[in-house]
Short mmCIF file of C-alpha atoms in Angstrom, two decimals:
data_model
loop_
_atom_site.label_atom_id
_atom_site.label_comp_id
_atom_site.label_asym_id
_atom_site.label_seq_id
_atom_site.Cartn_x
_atom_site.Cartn_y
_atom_site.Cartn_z
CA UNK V 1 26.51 -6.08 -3.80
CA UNK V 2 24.40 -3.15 -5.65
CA UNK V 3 20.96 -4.57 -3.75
CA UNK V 4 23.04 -4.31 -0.90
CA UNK V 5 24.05 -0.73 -1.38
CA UNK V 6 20.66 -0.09 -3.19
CA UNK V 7 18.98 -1.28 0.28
CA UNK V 8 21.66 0.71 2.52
CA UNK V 9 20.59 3.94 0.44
CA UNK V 10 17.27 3.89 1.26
CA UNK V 11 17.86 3.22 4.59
CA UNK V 12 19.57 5.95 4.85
CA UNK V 13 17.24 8.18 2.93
CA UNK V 14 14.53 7.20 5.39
CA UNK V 15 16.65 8.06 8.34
CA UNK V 16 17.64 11.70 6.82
CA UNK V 17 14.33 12.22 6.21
CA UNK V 18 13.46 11.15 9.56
CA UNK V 19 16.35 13.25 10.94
CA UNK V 20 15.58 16.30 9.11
CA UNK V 21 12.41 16.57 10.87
CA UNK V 22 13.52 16.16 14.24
CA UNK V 23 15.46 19.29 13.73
CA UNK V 24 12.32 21.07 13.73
CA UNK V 25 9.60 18.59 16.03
CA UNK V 26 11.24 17.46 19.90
CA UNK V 27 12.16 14.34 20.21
CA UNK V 28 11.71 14.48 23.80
CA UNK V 29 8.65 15.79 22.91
CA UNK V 30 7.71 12.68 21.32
CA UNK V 31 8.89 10.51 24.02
CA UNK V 32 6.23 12.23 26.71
CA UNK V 33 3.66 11.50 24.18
CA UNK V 34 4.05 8.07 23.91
CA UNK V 35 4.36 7.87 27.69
CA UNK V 36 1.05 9.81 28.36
CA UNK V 37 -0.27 7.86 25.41
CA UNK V 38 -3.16 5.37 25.83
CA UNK V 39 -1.99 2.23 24.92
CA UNK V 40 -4.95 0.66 24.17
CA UNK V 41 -5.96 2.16 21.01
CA UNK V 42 -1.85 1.22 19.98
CA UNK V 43 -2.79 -2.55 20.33
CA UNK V 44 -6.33 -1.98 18.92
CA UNK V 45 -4.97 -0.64 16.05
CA UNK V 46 -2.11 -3.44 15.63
CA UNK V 47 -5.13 -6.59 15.81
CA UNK V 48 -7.34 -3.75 13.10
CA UNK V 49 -4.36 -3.93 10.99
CA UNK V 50 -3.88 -7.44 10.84
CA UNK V 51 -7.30 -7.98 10.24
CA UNK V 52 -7.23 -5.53 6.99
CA UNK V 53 -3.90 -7.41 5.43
CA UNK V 54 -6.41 -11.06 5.84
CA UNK V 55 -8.89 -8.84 3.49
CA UNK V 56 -6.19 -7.70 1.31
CA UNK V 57 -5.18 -11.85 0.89
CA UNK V 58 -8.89 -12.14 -0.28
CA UNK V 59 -8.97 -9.53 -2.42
CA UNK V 60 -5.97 -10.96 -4.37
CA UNK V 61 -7.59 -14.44 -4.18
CA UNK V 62 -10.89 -12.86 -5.78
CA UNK V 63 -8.73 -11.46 -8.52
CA UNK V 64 -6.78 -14.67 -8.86
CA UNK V 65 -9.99 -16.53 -9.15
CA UNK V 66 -11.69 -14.44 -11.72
CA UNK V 67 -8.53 -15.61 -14.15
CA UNK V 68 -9.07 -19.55 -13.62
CA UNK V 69 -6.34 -19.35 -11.18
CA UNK V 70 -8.33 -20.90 -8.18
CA UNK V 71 -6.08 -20.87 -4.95
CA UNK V 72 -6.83 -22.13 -1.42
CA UNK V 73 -7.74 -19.52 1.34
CA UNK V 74 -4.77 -20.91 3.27
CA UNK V 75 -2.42 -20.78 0.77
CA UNK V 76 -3.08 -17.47 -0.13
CA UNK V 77 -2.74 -16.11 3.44
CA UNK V 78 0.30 -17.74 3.78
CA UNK V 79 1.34 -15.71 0.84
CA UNK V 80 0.24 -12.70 1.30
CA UNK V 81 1.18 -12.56 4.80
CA UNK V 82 5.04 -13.71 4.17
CA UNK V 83 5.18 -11.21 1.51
CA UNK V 84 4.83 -8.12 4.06
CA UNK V 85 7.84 -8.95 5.26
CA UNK V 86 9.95 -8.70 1.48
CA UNK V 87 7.85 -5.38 1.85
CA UNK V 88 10.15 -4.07 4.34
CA UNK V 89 13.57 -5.62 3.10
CA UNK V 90 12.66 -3.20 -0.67
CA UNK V 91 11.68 0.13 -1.47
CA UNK V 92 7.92 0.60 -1.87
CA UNK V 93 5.86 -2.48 -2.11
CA UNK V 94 8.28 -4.42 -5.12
CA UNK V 95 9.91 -7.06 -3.03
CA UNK V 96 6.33 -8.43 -1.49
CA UNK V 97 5.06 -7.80 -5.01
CA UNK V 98 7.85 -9.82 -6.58
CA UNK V 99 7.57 -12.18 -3.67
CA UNK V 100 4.12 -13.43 -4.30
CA UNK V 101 4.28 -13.59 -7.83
CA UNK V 102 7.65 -16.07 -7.69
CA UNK V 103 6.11 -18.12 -4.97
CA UNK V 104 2.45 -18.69 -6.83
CA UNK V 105 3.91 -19.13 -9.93
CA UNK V 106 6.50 -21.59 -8.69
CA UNK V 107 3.69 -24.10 -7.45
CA UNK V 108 0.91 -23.12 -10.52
CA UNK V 109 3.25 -22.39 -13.14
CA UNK V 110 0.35 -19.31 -14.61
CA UNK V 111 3.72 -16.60 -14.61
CA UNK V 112 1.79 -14.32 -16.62
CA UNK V 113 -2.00 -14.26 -14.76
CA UNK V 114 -0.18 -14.42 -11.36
CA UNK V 115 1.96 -11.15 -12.39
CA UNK V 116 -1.30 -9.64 -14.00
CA UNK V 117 -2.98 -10.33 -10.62
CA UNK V 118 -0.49 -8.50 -8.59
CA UNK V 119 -0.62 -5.55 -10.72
CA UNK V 120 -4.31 -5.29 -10.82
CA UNK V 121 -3.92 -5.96 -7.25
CA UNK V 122 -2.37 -2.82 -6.61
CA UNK V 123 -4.07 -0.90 -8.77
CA UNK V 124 -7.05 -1.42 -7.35
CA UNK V 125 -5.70 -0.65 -3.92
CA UNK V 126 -4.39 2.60 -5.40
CA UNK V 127 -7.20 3.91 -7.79
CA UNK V 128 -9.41 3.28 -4.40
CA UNK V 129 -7.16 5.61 -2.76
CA UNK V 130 -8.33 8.54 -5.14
CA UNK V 131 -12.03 7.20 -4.64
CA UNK V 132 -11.59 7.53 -0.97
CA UNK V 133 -10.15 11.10 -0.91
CA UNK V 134 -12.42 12.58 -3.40
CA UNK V 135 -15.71 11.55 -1.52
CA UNK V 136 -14.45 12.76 1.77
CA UNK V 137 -13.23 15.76 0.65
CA UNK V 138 -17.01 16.44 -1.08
CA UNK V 139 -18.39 15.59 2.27
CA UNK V 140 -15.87 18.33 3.87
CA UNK V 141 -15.40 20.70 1.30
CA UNK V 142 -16.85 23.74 3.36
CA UNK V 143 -14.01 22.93 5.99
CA UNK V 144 -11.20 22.73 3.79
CA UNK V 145 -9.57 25.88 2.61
CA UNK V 146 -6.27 24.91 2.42
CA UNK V 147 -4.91 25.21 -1.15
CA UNK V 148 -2.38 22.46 -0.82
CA UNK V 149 -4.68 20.24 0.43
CA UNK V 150 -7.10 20.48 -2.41
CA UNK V 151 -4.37 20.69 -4.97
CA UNK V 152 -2.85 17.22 -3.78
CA UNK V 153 -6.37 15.97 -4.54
CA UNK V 154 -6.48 17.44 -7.92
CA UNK V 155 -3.20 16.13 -8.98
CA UNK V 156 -3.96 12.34 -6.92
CA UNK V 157 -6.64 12.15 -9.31
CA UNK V 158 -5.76 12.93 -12.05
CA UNK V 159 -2.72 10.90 -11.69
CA UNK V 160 -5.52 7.78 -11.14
CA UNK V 161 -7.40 8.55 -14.33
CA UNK V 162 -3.95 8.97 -16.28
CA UNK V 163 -2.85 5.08 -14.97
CA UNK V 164 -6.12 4.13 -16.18
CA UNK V 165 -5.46 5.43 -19.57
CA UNK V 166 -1.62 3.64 -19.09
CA UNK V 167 -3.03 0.28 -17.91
CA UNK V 168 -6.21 -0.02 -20.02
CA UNK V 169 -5.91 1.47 -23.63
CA UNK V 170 -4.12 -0.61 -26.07
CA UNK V 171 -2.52 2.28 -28.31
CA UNK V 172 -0.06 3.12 -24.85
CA UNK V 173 0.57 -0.19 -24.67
CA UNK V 174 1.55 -0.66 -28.31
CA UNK V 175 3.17 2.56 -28.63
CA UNK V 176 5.18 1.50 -25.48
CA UNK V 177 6.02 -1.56 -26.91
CA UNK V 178 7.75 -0.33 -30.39
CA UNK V 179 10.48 0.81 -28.01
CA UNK V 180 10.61 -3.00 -26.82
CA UNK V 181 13.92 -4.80 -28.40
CA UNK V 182 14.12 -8.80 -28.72
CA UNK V 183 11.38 -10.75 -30.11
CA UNK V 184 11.02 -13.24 -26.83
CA UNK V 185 10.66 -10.17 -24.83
CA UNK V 186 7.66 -8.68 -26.78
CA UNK V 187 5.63 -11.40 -27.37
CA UNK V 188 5.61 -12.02 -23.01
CA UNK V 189 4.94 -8.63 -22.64
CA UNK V 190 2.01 -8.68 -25.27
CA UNK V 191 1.01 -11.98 -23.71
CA UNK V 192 1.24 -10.34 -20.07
CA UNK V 193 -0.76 -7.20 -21.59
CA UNK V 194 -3.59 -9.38 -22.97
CA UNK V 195 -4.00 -11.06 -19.11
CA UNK V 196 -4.06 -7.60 -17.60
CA UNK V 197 -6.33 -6.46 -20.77
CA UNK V 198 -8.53 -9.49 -19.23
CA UNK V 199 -10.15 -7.01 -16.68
CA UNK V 200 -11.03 -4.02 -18.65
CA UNK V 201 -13.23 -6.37 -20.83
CA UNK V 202 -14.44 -7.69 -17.64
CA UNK V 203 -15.47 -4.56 -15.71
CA UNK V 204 -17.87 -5.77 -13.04
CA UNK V 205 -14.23 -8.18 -12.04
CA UNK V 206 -12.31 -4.97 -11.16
CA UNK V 207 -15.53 -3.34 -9.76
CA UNK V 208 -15.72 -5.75 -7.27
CA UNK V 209 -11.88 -5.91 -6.07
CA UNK V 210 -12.62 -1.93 -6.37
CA UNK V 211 -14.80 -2.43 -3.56
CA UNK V 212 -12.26 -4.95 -1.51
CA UNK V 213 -9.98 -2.10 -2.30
CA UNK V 214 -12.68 0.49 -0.81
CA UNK V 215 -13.15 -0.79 2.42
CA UNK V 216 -8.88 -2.02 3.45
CA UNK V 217 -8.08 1.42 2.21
CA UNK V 218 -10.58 3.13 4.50
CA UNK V 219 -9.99 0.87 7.01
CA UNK V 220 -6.53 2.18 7.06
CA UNK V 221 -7.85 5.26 7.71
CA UNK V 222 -10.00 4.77 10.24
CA UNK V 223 -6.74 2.94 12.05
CA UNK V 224 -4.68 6.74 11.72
CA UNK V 225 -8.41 7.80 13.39
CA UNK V 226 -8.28 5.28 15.91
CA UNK V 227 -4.59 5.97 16.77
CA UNK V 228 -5.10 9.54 16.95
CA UNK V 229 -7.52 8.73 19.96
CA UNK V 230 -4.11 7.10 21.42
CA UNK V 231 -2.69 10.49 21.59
CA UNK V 232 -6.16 12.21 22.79
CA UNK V 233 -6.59 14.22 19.19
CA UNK V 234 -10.03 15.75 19.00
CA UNK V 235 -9.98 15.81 14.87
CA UNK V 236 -12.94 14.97 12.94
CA UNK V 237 -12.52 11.18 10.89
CA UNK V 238 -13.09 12.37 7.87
CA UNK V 239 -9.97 14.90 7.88
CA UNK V 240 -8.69 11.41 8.14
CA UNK V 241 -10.09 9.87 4.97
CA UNK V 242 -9.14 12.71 2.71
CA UNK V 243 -5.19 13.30 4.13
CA UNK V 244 -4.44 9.67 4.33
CA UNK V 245 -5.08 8.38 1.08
CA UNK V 246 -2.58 10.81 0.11
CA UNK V 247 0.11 10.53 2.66
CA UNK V 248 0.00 6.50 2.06
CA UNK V 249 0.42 7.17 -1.70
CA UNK V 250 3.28 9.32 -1.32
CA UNK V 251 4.64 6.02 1.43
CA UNK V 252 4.75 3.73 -1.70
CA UNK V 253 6.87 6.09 -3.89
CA UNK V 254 10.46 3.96 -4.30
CA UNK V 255 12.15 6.33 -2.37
CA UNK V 256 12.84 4.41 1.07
CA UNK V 257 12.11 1.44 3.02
CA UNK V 258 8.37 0.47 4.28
CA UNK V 259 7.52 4.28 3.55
CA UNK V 260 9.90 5.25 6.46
CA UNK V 261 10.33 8.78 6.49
CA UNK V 262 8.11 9.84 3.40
CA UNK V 263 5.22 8.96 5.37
CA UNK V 264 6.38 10.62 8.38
CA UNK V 265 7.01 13.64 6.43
CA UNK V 266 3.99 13.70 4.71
CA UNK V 267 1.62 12.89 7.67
CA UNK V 268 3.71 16.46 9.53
CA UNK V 269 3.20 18.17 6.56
CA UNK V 270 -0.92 17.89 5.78
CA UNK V 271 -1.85 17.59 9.32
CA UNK V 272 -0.50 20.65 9.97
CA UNK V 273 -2.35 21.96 7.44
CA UNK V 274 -5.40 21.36 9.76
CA UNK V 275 -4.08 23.38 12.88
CA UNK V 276 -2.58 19.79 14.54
CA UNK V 277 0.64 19.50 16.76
CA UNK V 278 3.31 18.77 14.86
CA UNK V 279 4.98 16.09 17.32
CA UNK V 280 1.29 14.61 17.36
CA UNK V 281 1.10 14.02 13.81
CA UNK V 282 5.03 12.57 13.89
CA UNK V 283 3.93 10.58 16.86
CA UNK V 284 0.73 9.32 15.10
CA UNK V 285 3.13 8.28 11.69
CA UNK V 286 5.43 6.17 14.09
CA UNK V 287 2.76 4.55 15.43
CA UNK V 288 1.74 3.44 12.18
CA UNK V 289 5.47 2.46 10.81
CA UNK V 290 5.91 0.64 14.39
CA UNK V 291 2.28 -1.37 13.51
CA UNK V 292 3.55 -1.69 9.96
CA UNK V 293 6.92 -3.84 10.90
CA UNK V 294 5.42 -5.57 13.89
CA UNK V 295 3.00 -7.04 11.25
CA UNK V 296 5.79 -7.63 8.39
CA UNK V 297 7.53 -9.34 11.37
CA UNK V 298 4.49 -11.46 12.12
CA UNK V 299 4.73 -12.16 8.31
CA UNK V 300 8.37 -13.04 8.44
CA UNK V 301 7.60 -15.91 11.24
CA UNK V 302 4.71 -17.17 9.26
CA UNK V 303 7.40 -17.92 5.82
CA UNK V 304 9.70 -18.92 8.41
CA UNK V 305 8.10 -21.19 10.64
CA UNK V 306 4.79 -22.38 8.33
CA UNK V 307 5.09 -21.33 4.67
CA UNK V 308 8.33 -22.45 3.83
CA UNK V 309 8.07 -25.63 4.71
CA UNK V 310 4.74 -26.26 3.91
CA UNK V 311 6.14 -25.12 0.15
CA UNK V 312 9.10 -27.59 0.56
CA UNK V 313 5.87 -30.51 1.44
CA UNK V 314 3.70 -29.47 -1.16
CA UNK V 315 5.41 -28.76 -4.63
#
């Protein structure tokens, strides 16, 4: 019943958030755009998308594999992809992330390196995001003088190096775990730690998904750029590589469902920072979340139709 109500809440949050913003941006302003809208960038962007979550499976199998946890390519798709749509049913990215951790571990039985996987997983994916923003915004520095803009940066990286510190040093980690009650408890959480503690004495493993991460993160936002030529936007792409790391940052905050109305707000908020339409940007964000579920959906068939019962065959 409270995951039920916890679910309904941010469901709602996402729609007031969503709401809220159409008291200032036309909806029937965003209904012409979509009309006049070239279509074929909309697909383009869908096929781009899909592409970038098959990367994301082998960056996660890379990881997996550089902790003696060797899995098959098709396994791992079938895992990843099914896990986009327990994306959409929790806030953030927990319920994929809890998804694929319960499913590996269930056939391998290696709880502790699959968990440690996800989270370096992510990490990656999220410490690239601050890589991202920071070279573009070097690269456009001379064009950006909006305070807010550059201030976001600031604090996006600084919040990266500080999860470093978190994830990485040992005396957090201990001083974190005095707090810890129940002897069975600690000694999984130290034996978790020392599998995460794996890749920081093994830099060149998380350089490498670093670069995985690199590359599906930009390619992200090169599908905002490509979407933006849906709706006939004459912005430069790299506007597009330093405001999207950001806005899909803010997306994975807990607050609501898939990022649905965080990213929308966001996306309003620091495109209009750079003299674009505000029913554009809202248009361009829906476009995304509409990609986002129609892929989660695709996910949904594949644990559905394939992964389930190819589980149910194969443990």
């Amino acid at each position: 019943m409270k995951k039920i109500a916890f679910f309904t809440l941010r469901v709602c949050i996402g729609l007031g958030i969503i709401f809220f913003l159409f008291k200032f941006i036309s909806y029937q302003r965003i209904i012409a755009l979509y009309r006049e809208a070239n279509k074929f960038y909309i697909i383009f962007s869908f096929f781009l998308f899909v592409m970038v979550n098959a990367l994301g499976a082998l960056r996660w199998r890379f990881i997996l594999s550089s902790i003696s946890v060797d899995i098959g390519i098709r396994e791992i798709l079938y895992t990843y992809f099914s896990s986009l749509f327990f994306n959409i049913l929790s806030p953030s990215l927990l319920g994929g992330d809890i998804f694929r951790s319960l499913a590996l571990s269930y056939r391998h039985k290696k709880s502790f390196k699959i968990i440690s996987s996800v989270v370096m997983d992510r990490f990656s994916g999220g410490f690239s995001l601050g890589i991202i923003a920071l070279f573009a915004y070097i690269i456009a520095s001379r064009r950006i003088k909006e305070y807010n803009i550059i201030i976001s940066i600031a604090f996006f990286l600084l919040l990266n190096l500080g999860l470093v510190l978190i994830v990485f040093n040992k005396y957090f980690f201990h001083r974190i775990n005095r707090y810890v009650k129940g002897g069975i408890i600690k000694n999984r959480l130290v034996r978790f730690y020392n599998d995460l503690y794996f890749f920081r004495q093994n830099p060149s493993i998380f350089f490498k998904s670093l670069i995985y991460s690199c590359v599906i993160q930009g390619s992200i936002c090169f599908i905002f750029f490509v979407l933006s030529k849906a709706f006939f936007l004459k912005v430069e792409a790299v506007y597009f590589f330093i405001l999207i790391p950001i806005v899909q940052f803010i997306a994975t905050l807990p607050i609501t469902i898939a990022g649905m109305g965080t990213r929308d707000a966001a996306t309003v908020y620091f495109f209009s920072r750079i003299a674009i339409d505000k029913s554009i940007a809202l248009s361009l964000s829906f476009s995304f979340l509409f990609i986002n579920i129609l892929t989660s959906i695709l996910g949904g068939l594949v644990y559905v139709v394939v992964y389930h019962r190819w589980l149910e065959r194969n443990t």
